[in-house]
PDB file of C-alpha atoms in Angstrom:
ATOM      1  CA  MET A   1      -4.252 -20.249 -25.743  1.00 39.00           C
ATOM      2  CA  LEU A   2      -4.385 -16.568 -24.861  1.00 42.00           C
ATOM      3  CA  HIS A   3      -3.817 -13.928 -27.512  1.00 44.00           C
ATOM      4  CA  PRO A   4      -0.344 -12.280 -27.169  1.00 43.00           C
ATOM      5  CA  PHE A   5      -2.006  -8.967 -26.302  1.00 49.00           C
ATOM      6  CA  ASP A   6      -4.685 -10.386 -24.023  1.00 58.00           C
ATOM      7  CA  PRO A   7      -4.420  -8.531 -20.679  1.00 61.00           C
ATOM      8  CA  ASP A   8      -4.819 -11.822 -18.818  1.00 74.00           C
ATOM      9  CA  ARG A   9      -1.333 -12.806 -20.011  1.00 85.00           C
ATOM     10  CA  PHE A  10       0.114 -10.129 -17.743  1.00 92.00           C
ATOM     11  CA  ILE A  11       0.317  -9.069 -14.146  1.00 96.00           C
ATOM     12  CA  ILE A  12       1.408  -5.752 -12.679  1.00 97.00           C
ATOM     13  CA  THR A  13       4.381  -5.536 -10.344  1.00 98.00           C
ATOM     14  CA  ALA A  14       4.319  -2.673  -7.863  1.00 98.00           C
ATOM     15  CA  ASN A  15       7.499  -1.592  -6.114  1.00 98.00           C
ATOM     16  CA  VAL A  16       6.348   0.551  -3.199  1.00 98.00           C
ATOM     17  CA  HIS A  17       8.294   2.404  -0.546  1.00 98.00           C
ATOM     18  CA  ILE A  18       7.433   5.029   2.065  1.00 98.00           C
ATOM     19  CA  LEU A  19       9.053   8.355   1.272  1.00 98.00           C
ATOM     20  CA  GLY A  20      11.149  10.138   3.881  1.00 95.00           C
ATOM     21  CA  ILE A  21      12.373   7.060   5.767  1.00 96.00           C
ATOM     22  CA  GLU A  22      15.881   5.606   5.526  1.00 93.00           C
ATOM     23  CA  PRO A  23      16.677   2.756   5.430  1.00 95.00           C
ATOM     24  CA  ARG A  24      13.693   2.167   3.175  1.00 96.00           C
ATOM     25  CA  ILE A  25      10.481   0.487   4.209  1.00 98.00           C
ATOM     26  CA  GLU A  26       9.607  -1.276   0.971  1.00 98.00           C
ATOM     27  CA  ARG A  27       7.331  -3.905  -0.568  1.00 98.00           C
ATOM     28  CA  THR A  28       7.260  -5.614  -3.969  1.00 98.00           C
ATOM     29  CA  LEU A  29       3.750  -6.692  -4.923  1.00 98.00           C
ATOM     30  CA  GLU A  30       2.371  -8.722  -7.805  1.00 98.00           C
ATOM     31  CA  LEU A  31      -1.148  -7.749  -8.838  1.00 98.00           C
ATOM     32  CA  PRO A  32      -3.699  -9.182 -11.269  1.00 97.00           C
ATOM     33  CA  VAL A  33      -4.622  -6.812 -14.083  1.00 96.00           C
ATOM     34  CA  ASN A  34      -8.295  -6.878 -13.095  1.00 96.00           C
ATOM     35  CA  LEU A  35      -7.492  -5.521  -9.616  1.00 98.00           C
ATOM     36  CA  ASN A  36      -9.201  -2.172  -9.027  1.00 98.00           C
ATOM     37  CA  PHE A  37      -7.757   0.653  -6.938  1.00 98.00           C
ATOM     38  CA  ALA A  38     -10.108   0.073  -4.012  1.00 98.00           C
ATOM     39  CA  GLN A  39      -8.674  -3.436  -3.805  1.00 98.00           C
ATOM     40  CA  PHE A  40      -5.162  -2.068  -4.322  1.00 98.00           C
ATOM     41  CA  HIS A  41      -5.729   0.139  -1.277  1.00 98.00           C
ATOM     42  CA  GLU A  42      -6.613  -2.975   0.727  1.00 98.00           C
ATOM     43  CA  VAL A  43      -3.478  -4.757  -0.509  1.00 98.00           C
ATOM     44  CA  LEU A  44      -1.295  -1.822   0.509  1.00 98.00           C
ATOM     45  CA  GLN A  45      -2.906  -1.611   3.933  1.00 98.00           C
ATOM     46  CA  ALA A  46      -2.188  -5.291   4.523  1.00 98.00           C
ATOM     47  CA  ALA A  47       1.331  -5.145   3.080  1.00 98.00           C
ATOM     48  CA  PHE A  48       2.483  -2.291   5.316  1.00 98.00           C
ATOM     49  CA  GLY A  49       0.462  -3.221   8.391  1.00 97.00           C
ATOM     50  CA  TRP A  50      -1.771  -0.151   8.277  1.00 97.00           C
ATOM     51  CA  THR A  51      -5.202  -0.459   9.918  1.00 95.00           C
ATOM     52  CA  ASP A  52      -7.305   1.685   7.532  1.00 96.00           C
ATOM     53  CA  ASN A  53      -8.256   4.169  10.243  1.00 95.00           C
ATOM     54  CA  HIS A  54      -7.531   7.241   8.127  1.00 96.00           C
ATOM     55  CA  LEU A  55      -8.261   8.798   4.742  1.00 96.00           C
ATOM     56  CA  HIS A  56      -6.231   8.012   1.650  1.00 97.00           C
ATOM     57  CA  ARG A  57      -5.886   8.770  -2.036  1.00 97.00           C
ATOM     58  CA  PHE A  58      -3.946   7.712  -5.122  1.00 98.00           C
ATOM     59  CA  ASP A  59      -2.368  10.311  -7.421  1.00 97.00           C
ATOM     60  CA  VAL A  60      -1.981   8.710 -10.846  1.00 96.00           C
ATOM     61  CA  GLY A  61      -1.148  10.649 -13.999  1.00 91.00           C
ATOM     62  CA  GLY A  62      -2.587  13.894 -12.631  1.00 91.00           C
ATOM     63  CA  LEU A  63      -5.800  12.183 -11.472  1.00 94.00           C
ATOM     64  CA  THR A  64      -6.982  11.635  -7.900  1.00 96.00           C
ATOM     65  CA  ILE A  65      -8.397   8.152  -7.281  1.00 97.00           C
ATOM     66  CA  GLY A  66     -10.056   7.100  -4.054  1.00 97.00           C
ATOM     67  CA  ALA A  67     -13.352   7.144  -2.151  1.00 96.00           C
ATOM     68  CA  PRO A  68     -15.448  10.108  -3.399  1.00 93.00           C
ATOM     69  CA  GLU A  69     -17.660  10.094  -0.288  1.00 89.00           C
ATOM     70  CA  PHE A  70     -14.772  11.553   1.686  1.00 88.00           C
ATOM     71  CA  ASP A  71     -14.226  14.577  -0.567  1.00 81.00           C
ATOM     72  CA  ASP A  72     -14.189  17.782   1.465  1.00 71.00           C
ATOM     73  CA  GLY A  73     -16.638  19.519  -0.880  1.00 63.00           C
ATOM     74  CA  ASP A  74     -14.101  21.936  -2.379  1.00 65.00           C
ATOM     75  CA  THR A  75     -15.701  22.974  -5.666  1.00 63.00           C
ATOM     76  CA  TYR A  76     -12.361  24.025  -7.132  1.00 67.00           C
ATOM     77  CA  GLY A  77     -10.331  21.076  -5.909  1.00 68.00           C
ATOM     78  CA  PRO A  78      -9.607  17.893  -7.877  1.00 78.00           C
ATOM     79  CA  ARG A  79     -12.505  15.495  -8.350  1.00 89.00           C
ATOM     80  CA  THR A  80     -11.936  12.091  -6.794  1.00 94.00           C
ATOM     81  CA  ILE A  81     -12.476   9.257  -9.245  1.00 96.00           C
ATOM     82  CA  GLU A  82     -14.159   6.178  -7.761  1.00 97.00           C
ATOM     83  CA  ALA A  83     -11.382   3.686  -7.021  1.00 98.00           C
ATOM     84  CA  GLY A  84     -13.604   0.686  -7.681  1.00 97.00           C
ATOM     85  CA  GLU A  85     -14.059   1.776 -11.277  1.00 97.00           C
ATOM     86  CA  VAL A  86     -10.356   1.988 -12.211  1.00 97.00           C
ATOM     87  CA  ARG A  87      -8.448  -1.244 -12.745  1.00 97.00           C
ATOM     88  CA  MET A  88      -4.798  -1.971 -13.369  1.00 96.00           C
ATOM     89  CA  GLN A  89      -5.544  -2.933 -16.960  1.00 94.00           C
ATOM     90  CA  ASP A  90      -7.005   0.551 -17.532  1.00 94.00           C
ATOM     91  CA  LEU A  91      -3.561   2.105 -17.092  1.00 93.00           C
ATOM     92  CA  SER A  92      -1.675   3.088 -20.217  1.00 89.00           C
ATOM     93  CA  PHE A  93       1.969   2.030 -20.064  1.00 86.00           C
ATOM     94  CA  PRO A  94       4.599   3.602 -22.330  1.00 82.00           C
ATOM     95  CA  TYR A  95       6.265   1.471 -24.977  1.00 79.00           C
ATOM     96  CA  GLY A  96       9.703  -0.011 -24.455  1.00 75.00           C
ATOM     97  CA  GLU A  97      11.370  -2.725 -22.472  1.00 74.00           C
ATOM     98  CA  ASP A  98      10.885  -2.389 -18.715  1.00 78.00           C
ATOM     99  CA  ALA A  99       8.508   0.557 -19.246  1.00 86.00           C
ATOM    100  CA  SER A 100       7.018   1.818 -15.994  1.00 93.00           C
ATOM    101  CA  LEU A 101       4.416   4.153 -14.539  1.00 95.00           C
ATOM    102  CA  GLN A 102       4.766   6.071 -11.302  1.00 96.00           C
ATOM    103  CA  ALA A 103       2.005   6.793  -8.830  1.00 97.00           C
ATOM    104  CA  LEU A 104       1.643   8.106  -5.295  1.00 98.00           C
ATOM    105  CA  TYR A 105      -0.418   6.605  -2.488  1.00 98.00           C
ATOM    106  CA  VAL A 106      -1.099   8.950   0.428  1.00 98.00           C
ATOM    107  CA  TYR A 107      -2.414   7.537   3.688  1.00 98.00           C
ATOM    108  CA  ASP A 108      -3.408   9.433   6.851  1.00 97.00           C
ATOM    109  CA  TYR A 109      -3.596  13.159   6.140  1.00 95.00           C
ATOM    110  CA  GLY A 110      -2.344  13.847   9.671  1.00 95.00           C
ATOM    111  CA  ASP A 111       0.797  11.693   9.709  1.00 97.00           C
ATOM    112  CA  ASP A 112       0.891  12.154   5.921  1.00 97.00           C
ATOM    113  CA  TRP A 113       2.504   8.921   4.770  1.00 98.00           C
ATOM    114  CA  HIS A 114       3.499   9.164   1.099  1.00 98.00           C
ATOM    115  CA  HIS A 115       4.166   5.875  -0.707  1.00 98.00           C
ATOM    116  CA  ARG A 116       5.983   6.029  -4.042  1.00 98.00           C
ATOM    117  CA  ILE A 117       4.749   3.343  -6.429  1.00 98.00           C
ATOM    118  CA  VAL A 118       6.516   2.136  -9.581  1.00 98.00           C
ATOM    119  CA  LEU A 119       4.303  -0.092 -11.742  1.00 97.00           C
ATOM    120  CA  ARG A 120       5.514  -2.468 -14.458  1.00 96.00           C
ATOM    121  CA  ARG A 121       3.923  -5.185 -16.583  1.00 93.00           C
ATOM    122  CA  ARG A 122       5.193  -8.747 -16.355  1.00 93.00           C
ATOM    123  CA  MET A 123       4.106 -12.113 -17.750  1.00 93.00           C
ATOM    124  CA  ARG A 124       1.647 -13.997 -15.596  1.00 93.00           C
ATOM    125  CA  ASP A 125       2.534 -17.317 -13.975  1.00 94.00           C
ATOM    126  CA  PRO A 126      -0.575 -19.525 -14.373  1.00 91.00           C
ATOM    127  CA  ASP A 127       0.335 -21.499 -11.249  1.00 93.00           C
ATOM    128  CA  VAL A 128       0.372 -18.465  -8.940  1.00 95.00           C
ATOM    129  CA  SER A 129      -2.522 -16.844  -7.088  1.00 94.00           C
ATOM    130  CA  TYR A 130      -2.495 -13.042  -7.155  1.00 97.00           C
ATOM    131  CA  PRO A 131      -2.245 -10.554  -5.507  1.00 98.00           C
ATOM    132  CA  ARG A 132       0.757 -11.356  -3.370  1.00 98.00           C
ATOM    133  CA  CYS A 133       3.835  -9.785  -1.796  1.00 98.00           C
ATOM    134  CA  ILE A 134       7.071 -11.366  -2.985  1.00 98.00           C
ATOM    135  CA  GLU A 135       9.655  -9.185  -1.273  1.00 98.00           C
ATOM    136  CA  GLY A 136      10.008  -6.488   1.324  1.00 98.00           C
ATOM    137  CA  VAL A 137      12.228  -4.655   3.757  1.00 97.00           C
ATOM    138  CA  ARG A 138      11.441  -3.689   7.354  1.00 98.00           C
ATOM    139  CA  SER A 139       8.207  -3.422   9.270  1.00 97.00           C
ATOM    140  CA  GLY A 140       5.767  -0.605   8.592  1.00 97.00           C
ATOM    141  CA  PRO A 141       5.591   2.190  11.189  1.00 97.00           C
ATOM    142  CA  PRO A 142       2.936   1.985  13.915  1.00 96.00           C
ATOM    143  CA  GLU A 143      -0.278   3.901  13.276  1.00 96.00           C
ATOM    144  CA  ASP A 144      -0.466   7.449  14.679  1.00 97.00           C
ATOM    145  CA  VAL A 145       3.250   7.588  15.449  1.00 97.00           C
ATOM    146  CA  GLY A 146       3.455  11.162  14.138  1.00 96.00           C
ATOM    147  CA  GLY A 147       4.681  10.841  10.570  1.00 97.00           C
ATOM    148  CA  TYR A 148       8.303  10.734   9.455  1.00 96.00           C
ATOM    149  CA  SER A 149       9.734  12.870  12.239  1.00 96.00           C
ATOM    150  CA  GLY A 150       7.568  11.174  14.843  1.00 97.00           C
ATOM    151  CA  TYR A 151       8.759   7.779  13.689  1.00 97.00           C
ATOM    152  CA  ALA A 152      12.401   8.891  13.940  1.00 96.00           C
ATOM    153  CA  ASP A 153      11.806  10.027  17.522  1.00 97.00           C
ATOM    154  CA  PHE A 154       9.934   6.818  18.271  1.00 97.00           C
ATOM    155  CA  LEU A 155      12.794   4.648  16.981  1.00 97.00           C
ATOM    156  CA  GLU A 156      15.353   6.624  18.961  1.00 96.00           C
ATOM    157  CA  ALA A 157      13.429   5.897  22.166  1.00 97.00           C
ATOM    158  CA  TRP A 158      12.524   2.322  21.164  1.00 95.00           C
ATOM    159  CA  LEU A 159      16.148   1.344  20.482  1.00 95.00           C
ATOM    160  CA  ASP A 160      17.791   3.031  23.493  1.00 96.00           C
ATOM    161  CA  PRO A 161      17.132   1.316  26.850  1.00 95.00           C
ATOM    162  CA  GLU A 162      18.482   4.430  28.586  1.00 96.00           C
ATOM    163  CA  HIS A 163      16.001   6.763  26.882  1.00 96.00           C
ATOM    164  CA  GLU A 164      13.410   8.212  29.253  1.00 96.00           C
ATOM    165  CA  GLU A 165      10.587   7.195  26.872  1.00 96.00           C
ATOM    166  CA  HIS A 166      11.937   3.719  26.130  1.00 97.00           C
ATOM    167  CA  LYS A 167       9.514   1.746  28.300  1.00 96.00           C
ATOM    168  CA  ALA A 168       6.564   3.907  27.298  1.00 96.00           C
ATOM    169  CA  VAL A 169       7.069   3.480  23.533  1.00 96.00           C
ATOM    170  CA  ARG A 170       7.701  -0.252  23.939  1.00 96.00           C
ATOM    171  CA  ARG A 171       4.392  -0.616  25.755  1.00 96.00           C
ATOM    172  CA  TRP A 172       2.602   1.594  23.214  1.00 96.00           C
ATOM    173  CA  ALA A 173       3.930  -0.276  20.161  1.00 94.00           C
ATOM    174  CA  GLY A 174       3.259  -3.698  21.668  1.00 92.00           C
ATOM    175  CA  ARG A 175       5.404  -6.793  21.977  1.00 85.00           C
ATOM    176  CA  LYS A 176       4.910  -7.891  18.385  1.00 88.00           C
ATOM    177  CA  PHE A 177       6.470  -4.770  16.873  1.00 93.00           C
ATOM    178  CA  GLU A 178      10.020  -5.101  15.588  1.00 95.00           C
ATOM    179  CA  PRO A 179      11.191  -2.379  13.149  1.00 96.00           C
ATOM    180  CA  GLU A 180      13.549  -4.637  11.178  1.00 96.00           C
ATOM    181  CA  ARG A 181      11.280  -7.671  10.978  1.00 95.00           C
ATOM    182  CA  LEU A 182       9.471  -8.724   7.800  1.00 96.00           C
ATOM    183  CA  ASP A 183       7.146 -11.721   7.790  1.00 96.00           C
ATOM    184  CA  LEU A 184       6.143 -12.419   4.179  1.00 97.00           C
ATOM    185  CA  GLU A 185       3.880 -15.290   5.155  1.00 97.00           C
ATOM    186  CA  ALA A 186       1.938 -13.081   7.581  1.00 97.00           C
ATOM    187  CA  ILE A 187       1.713 -10.292   5.008  1.00 98.00           C
ATOM    188  CA  ASN A 188       0.305 -12.623   2.371  1.00 98.00           C
ATOM    189  CA  LYS A 189      -2.221 -14.061   4.805  1.00 98.00           C
ATOM    190  CA  ALA A 190      -3.297 -10.479   5.605  1.00 98.00           C
ATOM    191  CA  ILE A 191      -3.608  -9.683   1.887  1.00 98.00           C
ATOM    192  CA  THR A 192      -5.768 -12.762   1.284  1.00 97.00           C
ATOM    193  CA  LYS A 193      -7.993 -11.898   4.246  1.00 97.00           C
ATOM    194  CA  ALA A 194      -8.335  -8.277   3.130  1.00 96.00           C
ATOM    195  CA  MET A 195      -9.258  -9.258  -0.413  1.00 96.00           C
ATOM    196  CA  ARG A 196     -11.992 -11.578   0.808  1.00 95.00           C
ATOM    197  CA  ALA A 197     -13.397  -8.925   3.124  1.00 94.00           C
ATOM    198  CA  ALA A 198     -13.255  -6.214   0.452  1.00 94.00           C
ATOM    199  CA  LYS A 199     -15.573  -8.147  -1.911  1.00 93.00           C
ATOM    200  CA  GLY A 200     -14.276  -6.186  -4.898  1.00 94.00           C
ATOM    201  CA  SER A 201     -14.549  -2.749  -3.283  1.00 94.00           C
ATOM    202  CA  TYR A 202     -13.564  -1.134   0.030  1.00 95.00           C
ATOM    203  CA  ARG A 203     -13.919  -3.123   3.262  1.00 91.00           C
ATOM    204  CA  PHE A 204     -15.262  -0.117   5.151  1.00 89.00           C
ATOM    205  CA  ARG A 205     -18.308   0.026   2.873  1.00 87.00           C
ATOM    206  CA  HIS A 206     -19.318  -3.450   4.026  1.00 82.00           C
ATOM    207  CA  LEU A 207     -18.860  -2.575   7.696  1.00 72.00           C
ATOM    208  CA  ARG A 208     -21.340   0.307   7.754  1.00 61.00           C
ATOM    209  CA  PRO A 209     -24.468  -0.241   9.916  1.00 57.00           C
TER     210      PRO A 209
END
């Protein structure tokens, strides 16, 4: 039997939504406490349908967590902490029922997608395999759509058959895209695949020649 304060008794729930978009694009994730932030990045990419073609970072408690090899060399800027060395169980949660921590995940410094993350501790279900997505709302935006304002313009054209760009954006987004669709089974398959490919770190590090 596990000790009452053993970290393996718990999981972390992450409620994540993309800032600046209404109605919300949102995911609820359940994460093992030994998950590191490089793996968390992979989970988020899979959960929102991102393709990991751009830079990212986590802002957690005043610290920047990510891939240090992509720092721009600014001597006076924040130092990036290696994401593979920070795990969920390293976070310090406040006391109290339903205590939470907030973090920010930024993806694509051009489109500048900001994801607000609320983290909470919950009891672990021994019959469940983590990480997983248990809930969500709406499809993630297509890559390189132009950020929040670009996505609003895209949706206006995508939804209006009379719009002059309607056919063009439909072709560009592809037949599988549907802004209101959420396929939890597909998301969880993508998370499982990403976790296997990541091998405990970032996938891109294993793809280098």
